[in-house]
mmCIF file of C-alpha atoms and ligand atoms in Angstrom:
data_model
loop_
_atom_site.group_PDB
_atom_site.id
_atom_site.type_symbol
_atom_site.label_atom_id
_atom_site.label_comp_id
_atom_site.label_asym_id
_atom_site.label_seq_id
_atom_site.Cartn_x
_atom_site.Cartn_y
_atom_site.Cartn_z
ATOM 1 C CA UNK A 1 18.547 -29.344 4.180
ATOM 2 C CA UNK A 2 21.557 -29.778 6.472
ATOM 3 C CA UNK A 3 24.257 -27.155 6.977
ATOM 4 C CA UNK A 4 26.806 -27.178 4.147
ATOM 5 C CA UNK A 5 30.492 -26.421 4.349
ATOM 6 C CA UNK A 6 31.826 -23.500 2.326
ATOM 7 C CA UNK A 7 35.297 -23.211 3.870
ATOM 8 C CA UNK A 8 36.849 -24.741 6.985
ATOM 9 C CA UNK A 9 34.660 -23.392 9.790
ATOM 10 C CA UNK A 10 32.353 -21.492 7.436
ATOM 11 C CA UNK A 11 28.950 -22.998 6.672
ATOM 12 C CA UNK A 12 25.821 -22.228 4.733
ATOM 13 C CA UNK A 13 22.757 -22.633 6.900
ATOM 14 C CA UNK A 14 19.182 -21.683 6.274
ATOM 15 C CA UNK A 15 16.075 -22.831 4.518
ATOM 16 C CA UNK A 16 15.013 -23.386 0.935
ATOM 17 C CA UNK A 17 11.418 -22.288 0.414
ATOM 18 C CA UNK A 18 10.382 -24.225 -2.688
ATOM 19 C CA UNK A 19 6.701 -23.350 -2.450
ATOM 20 C CA UNK A 20 6.617 -19.641 -1.764
ATOM 21 C CA UNK A 21 5.050 -17.799 -4.681
ATOM 22 C CA UNK A 22 4.574 -14.272 -3.346
ATOM 23 C CA UNK A 23 6.812 -11.987 -1.335
ATOM 24 C CA UNK A 24 5.626 -8.960 0.637
ATOM 25 C CA UNK A 25 2.156 -9.890 -0.671
ATOM 26 C CA UNK A 26 3.320 -8.215 -3.876
ATOM 27 C CA UNK A 27 6.290 -9.791 -5.624
ATOM 28 C CA UNK A 28 5.812 -13.003 -7.644
ATOM 29 C CA UNK A 29 8.345 -15.754 -6.898
ATOM 30 C CA UNK A 30 8.057 -18.165 -9.841
ATOM 31 C CA UNK A 31 11.071 -20.163 -8.634
ATOM 32 C CA UNK A 32 10.559 -19.983 -4.859
ATOM 33 C CA UNK A 33 13.395 -18.577 -2.759
ATOM 34 C CA UNK A 34 15.839 -19.348 0.014
ATOM 35 C CA UNK A 35 16.670 -17.653 3.298
ATOM 36 C CA UNK A 36 20.400 -18.109 3.715
ATOM 37 C CA UNK A 37 22.131 -17.788 7.049
ATOM 38 C CA UNK A 38 25.855 -18.489 7.435
ATOM 39 C CA UNK A 39 27.997 -19.609 10.331
ATOM 40 C CA UNK A 40 31.644 -18.554 10.803
ATOM 41 C CA UNK A 41 33.688 -20.162 13.545
ATOM 42 C CA UNK A 42 36.890 -18.441 14.672
ATOM 43 C CA UNK A 43 39.386 -19.683 17.240
ATOM 44 C CA UNK A 44 37.708 -17.538 19.908
ATOM 45 C CA UNK A 45 34.249 -16.581 18.714
ATOM 46 C CA UNK A 46 31.461 -17.949 16.572
ATOM 47 C CA UNK A 47 29.136 -15.771 14.547
ATOM 48 C CA UNK A 48 25.842 -16.443 12.797
ATOM 49 C CA UNK A 49 25.050 -14.158 9.885
ATOM 50 C CA UNK A 50 21.310 -13.474 9.681
ATOM 51 C CA UNK A 51 18.594 -16.063 10.272
ATOM 52 C CA UNK A 52 15.562 -17.219 8.282
ATOM 53 C CA UNK A 53 11.961 -16.285 7.704
ATOM 54 C CA UNK A 54 10.017 -17.188 10.873
ATOM 55 C CA UNK A 55 7.833 -19.585 8.873
ATOM 56 C CA UNK A 56 10.926 -21.803 8.495
ATOM 57 C CA UNK A 57 12.527 -21.211 11.885
ATOM 58 C CA UNK A 58 12.457 -24.920 12.723
ATOM 59 C CA UNK A 59 14.833 -25.661 9.820
ATOM 60 C CA UNK A 60 17.491 -23.309 11.155
ATOM 61 C CA UNK A 61 16.985 -24.342 14.767
ATOM 62 C CA UNK A 62 17.490 -27.968 13.732
ATOM 63 C CA UNK A 63 20.755 -27.047 12.001
ATOM 64 C CA UNK A 64 21.890 -25.197 15.118
ATOM 65 C CA UNK A 65 21.378 -28.245 17.357
ATOM 66 C CA UNK A 66 24.981 -29.248 16.690
ATOM 67 C CA UNK A 67 26.356 -25.744 17.309
ATOM 68 C CA UNK A 68 27.162 -25.412 21.014
ATOM 69 C CA UNK A 69 27.969 -21.728 21.093
ATOM 70 C CA UNK A 70 27.174 -18.562 19.231
ATOM 71 C CA UNK A 71 28.664 -15.295 20.429
ATOM 72 C CA UNK A 72 27.101 -12.933 17.930
ATOM 73 C CA UNK A 73 24.276 -12.869 15.430
ATOM 74 C CA UNK A 74 25.011 -10.347 12.696
ATOM 75 C CA UNK A 75 21.741 -8.777 11.561
ATOM 76 C CA UNK A 76 22.588 -7.222 8.219
ATOM 77 C CA UNK A 77 19.001 -6.184 7.645
ATOM 78 C CA UNK A 78 15.868 -5.761 9.724
ATOM 79 C CA UNK A 79 13.381 -7.322 7.308
ATOM 80 C CA UNK A 80 11.802 -10.392 8.837
ATOM 81 C CA UNK A 81 12.846 -12.913 6.186
ATOM 82 C CA UNK A 82 16.350 -12.576 7.682
ATOM 83 C CA UNK A 83 15.774 -11.214 11.157
ATOM 84 C CA UNK A 84 12.552 -13.014 12.050
ATOM 85 C CA UNK A 85 14.200 -15.975 13.773
ATOM 86 C CA UNK A 86 16.727 -13.936 15.786
ATOM 87 C CA UNK A 87 14.530 -14.032 18.920
ATOM 88 C CA UNK A 88 14.569 -17.835 18.875
ATOM 89 C CA UNK A 89 18.331 -17.910 18.343
ATOM 90 C CA UNK A 90 18.824 -15.520 21.278
ATOM 91 C CA UNK A 91 16.575 -17.705 23.392
ATOM 92 C CA UNK A 92 18.806 -20.716 22.695
ATOM 93 C CA UNK A 93 22.118 -18.874 23.089
ATOM 94 C CA UNK A 94 21.595 -16.827 26.233
ATOM 95 C CA UNK A 95 24.930 -14.996 26.023
ATOM 96 C CA UNK A 96 24.762 -14.178 22.340
ATOM 97 C CA UNK A 97 24.384 -10.599 21.238
ATOM 98 C CA UNK A 98 23.147 -9.118 18.010
ATOM 99 C CA UNK A 99 25.348 -6.903 15.847
ATOM 100 C CA UNK A 100 23.598 -4.263 13.727
ATOM 101 C CA UNK A 101 23.989 -0.761 12.388
ATOM 102 C CA UNK A 102 22.583 1.984 14.634
ATOM 103 C CA UNK A 103 19.496 2.208 12.400
ATOM 104 C CA UNK A 104 19.251 -1.579 12.371
ATOM 105 C CA UNK A 105 19.202 -1.653 16.158
ATOM 106 C CA UNK A 106 16.108 0.537 16.251
ATOM 107 C CA UNK A 107 14.371 -1.644 13.693
ATOM 108 C CA UNK A 108 15.140 -4.871 15.545
ATOM 109 C CA UNK A 109 13.676 -3.371 18.696
ATOM 110 C CA UNK A 110 10.612 -2.034 16.865
ATOM 111 C CA UNK A 111 9.892 -5.036 14.645
ATOM 112 C CA UNK A 112 10.962 -7.965 16.809
ATOM 113 C CA UNK A 113 10.978 -6.601 20.365
ATOM 114 C CA UNK A 114 14.601 -7.684 20.813
ATOM 115 C CA UNK A 115 15.828 -6.303 24.162
ATOM 116 C CA UNK A 116 18.042 -3.263 23.641
ATOM 117 C CA UNK A 117 20.776 -4.618 25.922
ATOM 118 C CA UNK A 118 21.284 -7.605 23.619
ATOM 119 C CA UNK A 119 22.161 -5.469 20.598
ATOM 120 C CA UNK A 120 25.532 -3.871 19.899
ATOM 121 C CA UNK A 121 26.011 -1.449 17.042
ATOM 122 C CA UNK A 122 28.955 -1.217 14.682
ATOM 123 C CA UNK A 123 30.274 1.712 12.715
ATOM 124 C CA UNK A 124 31.053 1.621 9.040
ATOM 125 C CA UNK A 125 34.431 -0.098 8.600
ATOM 126 C CA UNK A 126 34.550 -1.412 12.179
ATOM 127 C CA UNK A 127 36.185 -4.805 12.623
ATOM 128 C CA UNK A 128 35.603 -7.676 15.014
ATOM 129 C CA UNK A 129 38.163 -10.377 15.715
ATOM 130 C CA UNK A 130 36.954 -13.950 15.959
ATOM 131 C CA UNK A 131 40.466 -14.962 17.043
ATOM 132 C CA UNK A 132 42.109 -16.203 13.894
ATOM 133 C CA UNK A 133 39.557 -14.481 11.658
ATOM 134 C CA UNK A 134 38.411 -10.923 11.220
ATOM 135 C CA UNK A 135 35.055 -9.501 10.267
ATOM 136 C CA UNK A 136 34.750 -6.071 8.687
ATOM 137 C CA UNK A 137 31.334 -4.438 8.743
ATOM 138 C CA UNK A 138 30.542 -2.252 5.768
ATOM 139 C CA UNK A 139 27.502 -0.004 5.910
ATOM 140 C CA UNK A 140 25.578 -0.228 2.649
ATOM 141 C CA UNK A 141 22.432 1.822 3.216
ATOM 142 C CA UNK A 142 19.414 1.392 0.960
ATOM 143 C CA UNK A 143 20.051 -2.097 -0.311
ATOM 144 C CA UNK A 144 17.166 -1.914 0.151
ATOM 145 C CA UNK A 145 16.278 -0.446 3.554
ATOM 146 C CA UNK A 146 18.093 2.416 5.262
ATOM 147 C CA UNK A 147 19.810 0.211 7.875
ATOM 148 C CA UNK A 148 21.431 -2.381 5.613
ATOM 149 C CA UNK A 149 25.068 -3.473 5.857
ATOM 150 C CA UNK A 150 27.280 -6.312 4.625
ATOM 151 C CA UNK A 151 30.184 -8.161 6.270
ATOM 152 C CA UNK A 152 33.549 -9.021 4.780
ATOM 153 C CA UNK A 153 35.386 -12.002 6.215
ATOM 154 C CA UNK A 154 38.892 -10.792 5.510
ATOM 155 C CA UNK A 155 40.988 -13.954 5.666
ATOM 156 C CA UNK A 156 38.603 -15.959 3.461
ATOM 157 C CA UNK A 157 37.659 -13.004 1.234
ATOM 158 C CA UNK A 158 33.961 -13.782 1.610
ATOM 159 C CA UNK A 159 31.379 -11.032 1.376
ATOM 160 C CA UNK A 160 28.173 -11.807 3.251
ATOM 161 C CA UNK A 161 25.863 -9.487 1.384
ATOM 162 C CA UNK A 162 22.328 -10.259 2.613
ATOM 163 C CA UNK A 163 19.813 -8.917 0.055
ATOM 164 C CA UNK A 164 22.543 -7.211 -2.004
ATOM 165 C CA UNK A 165 23.185 -9.447 -5.080
ATOM 166 C CA UNK A 166 20.408 -11.827 -4.006
ATOM 167 C CA UNK A 167 18.200 -13.909 -6.262
ATOM 168 C CA UNK A 168 14.892 -15.573 -5.499
ATOM 169 C CA UNK A 169 15.655 -19.163 -6.437
ATOM 170 C CA UNK A 170 14.929 -22.360 -4.578
ATOM 171 C CA UNK A 171 17.760 -24.721 -5.453
ATOM 172 C CA UNK A 172 19.938 -27.449 -3.999
ATOM 173 C CA UNK A 173 22.972 -25.837 -5.659
ATOM 174 C CA UNK A 174 25.207 -24.218 -3.067
ATOM 175 C CA UNK A 175 27.020 -22.263 -5.784
ATOM 176 C CA UNK A 176 25.809 -20.767 -9.038
ATOM 177 C CA UNK A 177 25.825 -23.519 -11.640
ATOM 178 C CA UNK A 178 23.508 -22.030 -14.262
ATOM 179 C CA UNK A 179 24.526 -18.404 -14.733
ATOM 180 C CA UNK A 180 21.774 -17.637 -17.244
ATOM 181 C CA UNK A 181 19.080 -18.771 -14.800
ATOM 182 C CA UNK A 182 20.611 -16.912 -11.887
ATOM 183 C CA UNK A 183 21.126 -13.807 -14.028
ATOM 184 C CA UNK A 184 17.402 -13.658 -14.790
ATOM 185 C CA UNK A 185 16.444 -14.251 -11.155
ATOM 186 C CA UNK A 186 18.962 -11.732 -9.830
ATOM 187 C CA UNK A 187 17.794 -9.155 -12.389
ATOM 188 C CA UNK A 188 14.194 -9.743 -11.329
ATOM 189 C CA UNK A 189 15.269 -9.297 -7.723
ATOM 190 C CA UNK A 190 17.179 -6.106 -8.538
ATOM 191 C CA UNK A 191 14.259 -4.746 -10.575
ATOM 192 C CA UNK A 192 11.642 -5.351 -7.929
ATOM 193 C CA UNK A 193 13.601 -4.430 -4.844
ATOM 194 C CA UNK A 194 16.796 -2.536 -5.553
ATOM 195 C CA UNK A 195 16.093 -0.418 -8.637
ATOM 196 C CA UNK A 196 14.505 2.543 -6.801
ATOM 197 C CA UNK A 197 17.848 3.002 -5.017
ATOM 198 C CA UNK A 198 20.008 2.729 -8.116
ATOM 199 C CA UNK A 199 22.246 5.712 -7.394
ATOM 200 C CA UNK A 200 23.013 4.856 -3.798
ATOM 201 C CA UNK A 201 23.583 1.243 -4.807
ATOM 202 C CA UNK A 202 26.276 2.467 -7.186
ATOM 203 C CA UNK A 203 28.089 4.054 -4.239
ATOM 204 C CA UNK A 204 27.731 0.836 -2.273
ATOM 205 C CA UNK A 205 28.974 -1.228 -5.197
ATOM 206 C CA UNK A 206 32.047 1.010 -5.476
ATOM 207 C CA UNK A 207 32.614 0.530 -1.772
ATOM 208 C CA UNK A 208 32.483 -3.266 -1.681
ATOM 209 C CA UNK A 209 34.408 -3.614 -4.952
ATOM 210 C CA UNK A 210 37.490 -2.198 -3.212
ATOM 211 C CA UNK A 211 37.857 -5.532 -1.400
ATOM 212 C CA UNK A 212 39.349 -8.654 -2.945
ATOM 213 C CA UNK A 213 36.330 -10.947 -3.055
ATOM 214 C CA UNK A 214 36.491 -14.691 -3.661
ATOM 215 C CA UNK A 215 32.885 -15.478 -2.742
ATOM 216 C CA UNK A 216 29.696 -13.460 -2.439
ATOM 217 C CA UNK A 217 27.305 -15.172 -0.066
ATOM 218 C CA UNK A 218 23.867 -13.525 -0.348
ATOM 219 C CA UNK A 219 20.832 -14.258 1.787
ATOM 220 C CA UNK A 220 18.680 -15.366 -1.168
ATOM 221 C CA UNK A 221 19.791 -17.757 -3.891
ATOM 222 C CA UNK A 222 23.096 -19.527 -4.503
ATOM 223 C CA UNK A 223 26.594 -18.354 -3.518
ATOM 224 C CA UNK A 224 28.642 -16.636 -6.225
ATOM 225 C CA UNK A 225 32.023 -18.326 -6.613
ATOM 226 C CA UNK A 226 32.653 -16.093 -9.615
ATOM 227 C CA UNK A 227 31.746 -12.747 -8.043
ATOM 228 C CA UNK A 228 32.613 -10.791 -11.181
ATOM 229 C CA UNK A 229 29.533 -12.269 -12.831
ATOM 230 C CA UNK A 230 27.078 -10.547 -10.510
ATOM 231 C CA UNK A 231 29.191 -7.430 -9.875
ATOM 232 C CA UNK A 232 29.367 -6.785 -13.624
ATOM 233 C CA UNK A 233 25.640 -7.416 -13.973
ATOM 234 C CA UNK A 234 24.875 -4.881 -11.247
ATOM 235 C CA UNK A 235 27.247 -2.422 -12.907
ATOM 236 C CA UNK A 236 25.209 -2.715 -16.097
ATOM 237 C CA UNK A 237 21.818 -2.475 -14.387
ATOM 238 C CA UNK A 238 22.684 0.618 -12.321
ATOM 239 C CA UNK A 239 24.393 2.466 -15.174
ATOM 240 C CA UNK A 240 22.777 5.659 -16.393
ATOM 241 C CA UNK A 241 22.577 4.387 -19.962
ATOM 242 C CA UNK A 242 19.303 2.822 -21.081
ATOM 243 C CA UNK A 243 19.123 0.501 -24.064
ATOM 244 C CA UNK A 244 17.246 0.853 -27.340
ATOM 245 C CA UNK A 245 14.191 -0.737 -25.755
ATOM 246 C CA UNK A 246 10.514 0.183 -25.410
ATOM 247 C CA UNK A 247 8.356 -1.366 -22.723
ATOM 248 C CA UNK A 248 4.689 -1.481 -23.649
ATOM 249 C CA UNK A 249 2.307 -2.516 -20.859
ATOM 250 C CA UNK A 250 -1.290 -2.413 -21.992
ATOM 251 C CA UNK A 251 -4.842 -3.580 -21.507
ATOM 252 C CA UNK A 252 -7.504 -3.983 -24.158
ATOM 253 C CA UNK A 253 -11.192 -4.542 -23.458
ATOM 254 C CA UNK A 254 -12.718 -4.911 -26.910
ATOM 255 C CA UNK A 255 -9.681 -5.074 -29.208
ATOM 256 C CA UNK A 256 -9.172 -1.431 -30.265
ATOM 257 C CA UNK A 257 -6.221 -0.732 -27.976
ATOM 258 C CA UNK A 258 -4.785 -4.134 -28.816
ATOM 259 C CA UNK A 259 -4.893 -3.283 -32.536
ATOM 260 C CA UNK A 260 -3.004 -0.058 -31.822
ATOM 261 C CA UNK A 261 -0.437 -1.921 -29.730
ATOM 262 C CA UNK A 262 0.079 -4.490 -32.447
ATOM 263 C CA UNK A 263 0.589 -1.754 -35.036
ATOM 264 C CA UNK A 264 2.985 0.289 -32.900
ATOM 265 C CA UNK A 265 5.063 -2.736 -31.919
ATOM 266 C CA UNK A 266 5.495 -3.609 -35.591
ATOM 267 C CA UNK A 267 6.349 -0.011 -36.512
ATOM 268 C CA UNK A 268 8.985 0.162 -33.771
ATOM 269 C CA UNK A 269 10.460 -3.202 -34.712
ATOM 270 C CA UNK A 270 10.762 -2.040 -38.341
ATOM 271 C CA UNK A 271 12.792 0.882 -37.060
ATOM 272 C CA UNK A 272 15.193 -1.347 -35.127
ATOM 273 C CA UNK A 273 13.742 -0.741 -31.661
ATOM 274 C CA UNK A 274 13.309 -3.728 -29.343
ATOM 275 C CA UNK A 275 9.853 -3.853 -27.767
ATOM 276 C CA UNK A 276 8.687 -5.796 -24.727
ATOM 277 C CA UNK A 277 4.902 -6.022 -24.895
ATOM 278 C CA UNK A 278 2.969 -6.933 -21.741
ATOM 279 C CA UNK A 279 -0.742 -7.647 -21.672
ATOM 280 C CA UNK A 280 -1.509 -6.614 -18.105
ATOM 281 C CA UNK A 281 -4.440 -9.026 -17.946
ATOM 282 C CA UNK A 282 -1.978 -11.925 -17.833
ATOM 283 C CA UNK A 283 1.449 -10.415 -17.116
ATOM 284 C CA UNK A 284 3.774 -11.469 -14.332
ATOM 285 C CA UNK A 285 4.710 -8.017 -12.988
ATOM 286 C CA UNK A 286 8.196 -9.330 -12.259
ATOM 287 C CA UNK A 287 8.743 -9.729 -16.008
ATOM 288 C CA UNK A 288 7.554 -6.168 -16.523
ATOM 289 C CA UNK A 289 9.961 -4.964 -13.826
ATOM 290 C CA UNK A 290 12.869 -6.822 -15.469
ATOM 291 C CA UNK A 291 12.130 -5.156 -18.815
ATOM 292 C CA UNK A 292 12.057 -1.742 -17.146
ATOM 293 C CA UNK A 293 15.668 -2.143 -15.959
ATOM 294 C CA UNK A 294 17.073 -1.400 -19.431
ATOM 295 C CA UNK A 295 14.269 0.413 -21.254
ATOM 296 C CA UNK A 296 14.614 3.946 -22.603
ATOM 297 C CA UNK A 297 10.901 4.427 -23.268
ATOM 298 C CA UNK A 298 7.601 3.296 -21.829
ATOM 299 C CA UNK A 299 4.417 3.415 -23.884
ATOM 300 C CA UNK A 300 1.285 2.694 -21.898
ATOM 301 C CA UNK A 301 -1.728 1.326 -23.742
ATOM 302 C CA UNK A 302 -5.171 1.721 -22.235
ATOM 303 C CA UNK A 303 -8.850 1.735 -23.023
ATOM 304 C CA UNK A 304 -11.073 3.960 -20.899
ATOM 305 C CA UNK A 305 -13.069 2.760 -17.947
ATOM 306 C CA UNK A 306 -15.591 5.597 -17.861
ATOM 307 C CA UNK A 307 -13.160 8.362 -18.908
ATOM 308 C CA UNK A 308 -10.011 7.252 -17.099
ATOM 309 C CA UNK A 309 -7.395 4.562 -17.695
ATOM 310 C CA UNK A 310 -8.153 0.918 -16.940
ATOM 311 C CA UNK A 311 -7.340 0.078 -13.268
ATOM 312 C CA UNK A 312 -4.695 -2.487 -14.308
ATOM 313 C CA UNK A 313 -2.945 0.277 -16.229
ATOM 314 C CA UNK A 314 -3.127 2.559 -13.197
ATOM 315 C CA UNK A 315 -1.451 -0.197 -11.191
ATOM 316 C CA UNK A 316 1.313 -0.698 -13.761
ATOM 317 C CA UNK A 317 1.974 3.050 -14.062
ATOM 318 C CA UNK A 318 2.100 3.392 -10.292
ATOM 319 C CA UNK A 319 4.481 0.440 -10.070
ATOM 320 C CA UNK A 320 6.774 1.816 -12.786
ATOM 321 C CA UNK A 321 6.860 5.146 -10.980
ATOM 322 C CA UNK A 322 7.724 3.440 -7.681
ATOM 323 C CA UNK A 323 10.516 1.373 -9.255
ATOM 324 C CA UNK A 324 12.104 4.492 -10.802
ATOM 325 C CA UNK A 325 13.839 2.905 -13.786
ATOM 326 C CA UNK A 326 16.162 4.965 -15.979
ATOM 327 C CA UNK A 327 13.462 5.711 -18.560
ATOM 328 C CA UNK A 328 13.845 8.865 -20.621
ATOM 329 C CA UNK A 329 10.590 8.958 -22.600
ATOM 330 C CA UNK A 330 6.958 8.029 -22.096
ATOM 331 C CA UNK A 331 3.784 8.056 -24.124
ATOM 332 C CA UNK A 332 0.212 6.799 -24.013
ATOM 333 C CA UNK A 333 -1.882 5.130 -26.670
ATOM 334 C CA UNK A 334 -5.428 3.834 -26.484
ATOM 335 C CA UNK A 335 -9.041 4.010 -27.400
ATOM 336 C CA UNK A 336 -12.011 5.730 -25.788
ATOM 337 C CA UNK A 337 -15.770 5.599 -26.255
ATOM 338 C CA UNK A 338 -16.975 9.151 -25.582
ATOM 339 C CA UNK A 339 -14.240 11.039 -23.703
ATOM 340 C CA UNK A 340 -10.812 10.535 -22.134
ATOM 341 C CA UNK A 341 -8.764 11.947 -19.309
ATOM 342 C CA UNK A 342 -6.165 9.178 -19.596
ATOM 343 C CA UNK A 343 -3.228 11.405 -20.472
ATOM 344 C CA UNK A 344 -3.597 13.731 -17.502
ATOM 345 C CA UNK A 345 -4.300 10.876 -15.130
ATOM 346 C CA UNK A 346 -1.393 8.690 -16.269
ATOM 347 C CA UNK A 347 1.003 11.649 -16.304
ATOM 348 C CA UNK A 348 -0.060 12.325 -12.726
ATOM 349 C CA UNK A 349 0.858 8.770 -11.770
ATOM 350 C CA UNK A 350 4.474 8.933 -12.957
ATOM 351 C CA UNK A 351 5.963 12.132 -11.455
ATOM 352 C CA UNK A 352 9.173 10.377 -10.354
ATOM 353 C CA UNK A 353 10.076 9.043 -13.776
ATOM 354 C CA UNK A 354 11.457 12.396 -15.000
ATOM 355 C CA UNK A 355 10.639 11.502 -18.583
ATOM 356 C CA UNK A 356 9.837 13.564 -21.641
ATOM 357 C CA UNK A 357 6.235 12.854 -22.615
ATOM 358 C CA UNK A 358 5.947 12.135 -26.334
ATOM 359 C CA UNK A 359 2.748 12.935 -28.254
ATOM 360 C CA UNK A 360 0.098 10.402 -27.235
ATOM 361 C CA UNK A 361 -2.208 8.684 -29.687
ATOM 362 C CA UNK A 362 -5.810 8.301 -28.564
ATOM 363 C CA UNK A 363 -8.612 7.366 -30.890
ATOM 364 C CA UNK A 364 -12.384 7.158 -30.566
ATOM 365 C CA UNK A 365 -13.542 3.595 -31.075
ATOM 366 C CA UNK A 366 -11.615 1.372 -33.460
ATOM 367 C CA UNK A 367 -8.433 2.954 -34.918
ATOM 368 C CA UNK A 368 -8.617 4.318 -38.458
ATOM 369 C CA UNK A 369 -6.143 5.455 -41.068
ATOM 370 C CA UNK A 370 -5.267 8.718 -39.315
ATOM 371 C CA UNK A 371 -4.650 6.855 -36.071
ATOM 372 C CA UNK A 372 -2.288 4.387 -37.713
ATOM 373 C CA UNK A 373 -0.438 7.318 -39.282
ATOM 374 C CA UNK A 374 -0.131 8.860 -35.804
ATOM 375 C CA UNK A 375 1.263 5.568 -34.490
ATOM 376 C CA UNK A 376 3.824 5.539 -37.308
ATOM 377 C CA UNK A 377 4.814 9.065 -36.320
ATOM 378 C CA UNK A 378 5.134 8.030 -32.677
ATOM 379 C CA UNK A 379 7.351 5.079 -33.648
ATOM 380 C CA UNK A 380 9.528 7.367 -35.776
ATOM 381 C CA UNK A 381 9.798 9.897 -32.959
ATOM 382 C CA UNK A 382 10.856 7.214 -30.477
ATOM 383 C CA UNK A 383 13.461 5.777 -32.848
ATOM 384 C CA UNK A 384 14.802 9.278 -33.595
ATOM 385 C CA UNK A 385 14.935 10.239 -29.921
ATOM 386 C CA UNK A 386 16.854 7.063 -29.085
ATOM 387 C CA UNK A 387 19.299 7.708 -31.932
ATOM 388 C CA UNK A 388 19.800 11.378 -30.973
ATOM 389 C CA UNK A 389 20.653 10.340 -27.412
ATOM 390 C CA UNK A 390 23.000 7.552 -28.541
ATOM 391 C CA UNK A 391 20.750 4.912 -27.003
ATOM 392 C CA UNK A 392 21.931 1.683 -28.578
HETATM 393 FE FE1 LIG B 401 15.362 -10.485 1.872
HETATM 394 FE FE2 LIG B 401 14.791 -7.220 2.359
HETATM 395 O O1 LIG B 401 14.675 -9.000 2.753
#
């Protein structure tokens, strides 16, 4: 892909990675991704915002063949999908220097061995004149590393936001054309990467919202030419209010736990509660993460492997704990053969969720009448708890 013009002297650059299916050896990318860099030319200085993943460095370097001069490379974030090609850019432009936050400087030295003398740091709110254009650097820590910042191009009202507001989509669309598709991808991105930092992201959102913004240019996915779309979505996702939703990740080995899941899902649905059921044997964990963004309750379904929860369930519980969604309640259901320590072990895996644990339902072997009654009671308790807390 060639560089593409956004405004006079402002260009999208970067690489579209159609084939990537896993990020950080953890996060599924069903729709690929892009590594967006941007170029802003002022009357006196030219700046490159971020670079690309080193696996696609040749794409960016080809685009830069027609750019005779770069004075600064703004490194919004130290993670290598954006910073990994900075060394090659500095090699080409011998007088260019990197702009980063003080924390970012340390990371660029540690991760990429960039010489200290080629990095300048900027304070929160500091500006840099490009001649007829002005950049304002806004520190936005923890979106999603401690060093992150964004840049506001004042005259054009463009916010270069790096990971903030990003979406993992490989597309030829420069701007968002299909909001529903981008909404899902951006929510997945938020859920997997940003959600643990929900509260600090709220402060950062308040900070950037003070600017008049015409375009948000993230480093993954298309540019937002209707910024309110993604700002409002983030406002909803980071709010303290969960929705009337239960997330139910489970595993079943011989059908007993599955029968309990099926019964509980029906009982909750009858009571007006939305349930997202995920069979962990086949689930895309990104889908599970998306569902956790809004959910008020998680119910974990597990059979016993020996006397503890199934390893896939351990993984899902650990992941939910790490993502720190705004859950308020949790419970466990499942079946055991001769003994179970599932409750204690699962509770030990989710200390950061700060949830009220509702009475679990465990049965020996296949569920019987008393077990189904207990599942009805659990469904009623969940529905009542949601209603009492005005969770709609
Ligand atoms: Fe897109 Fe945190 O890197």
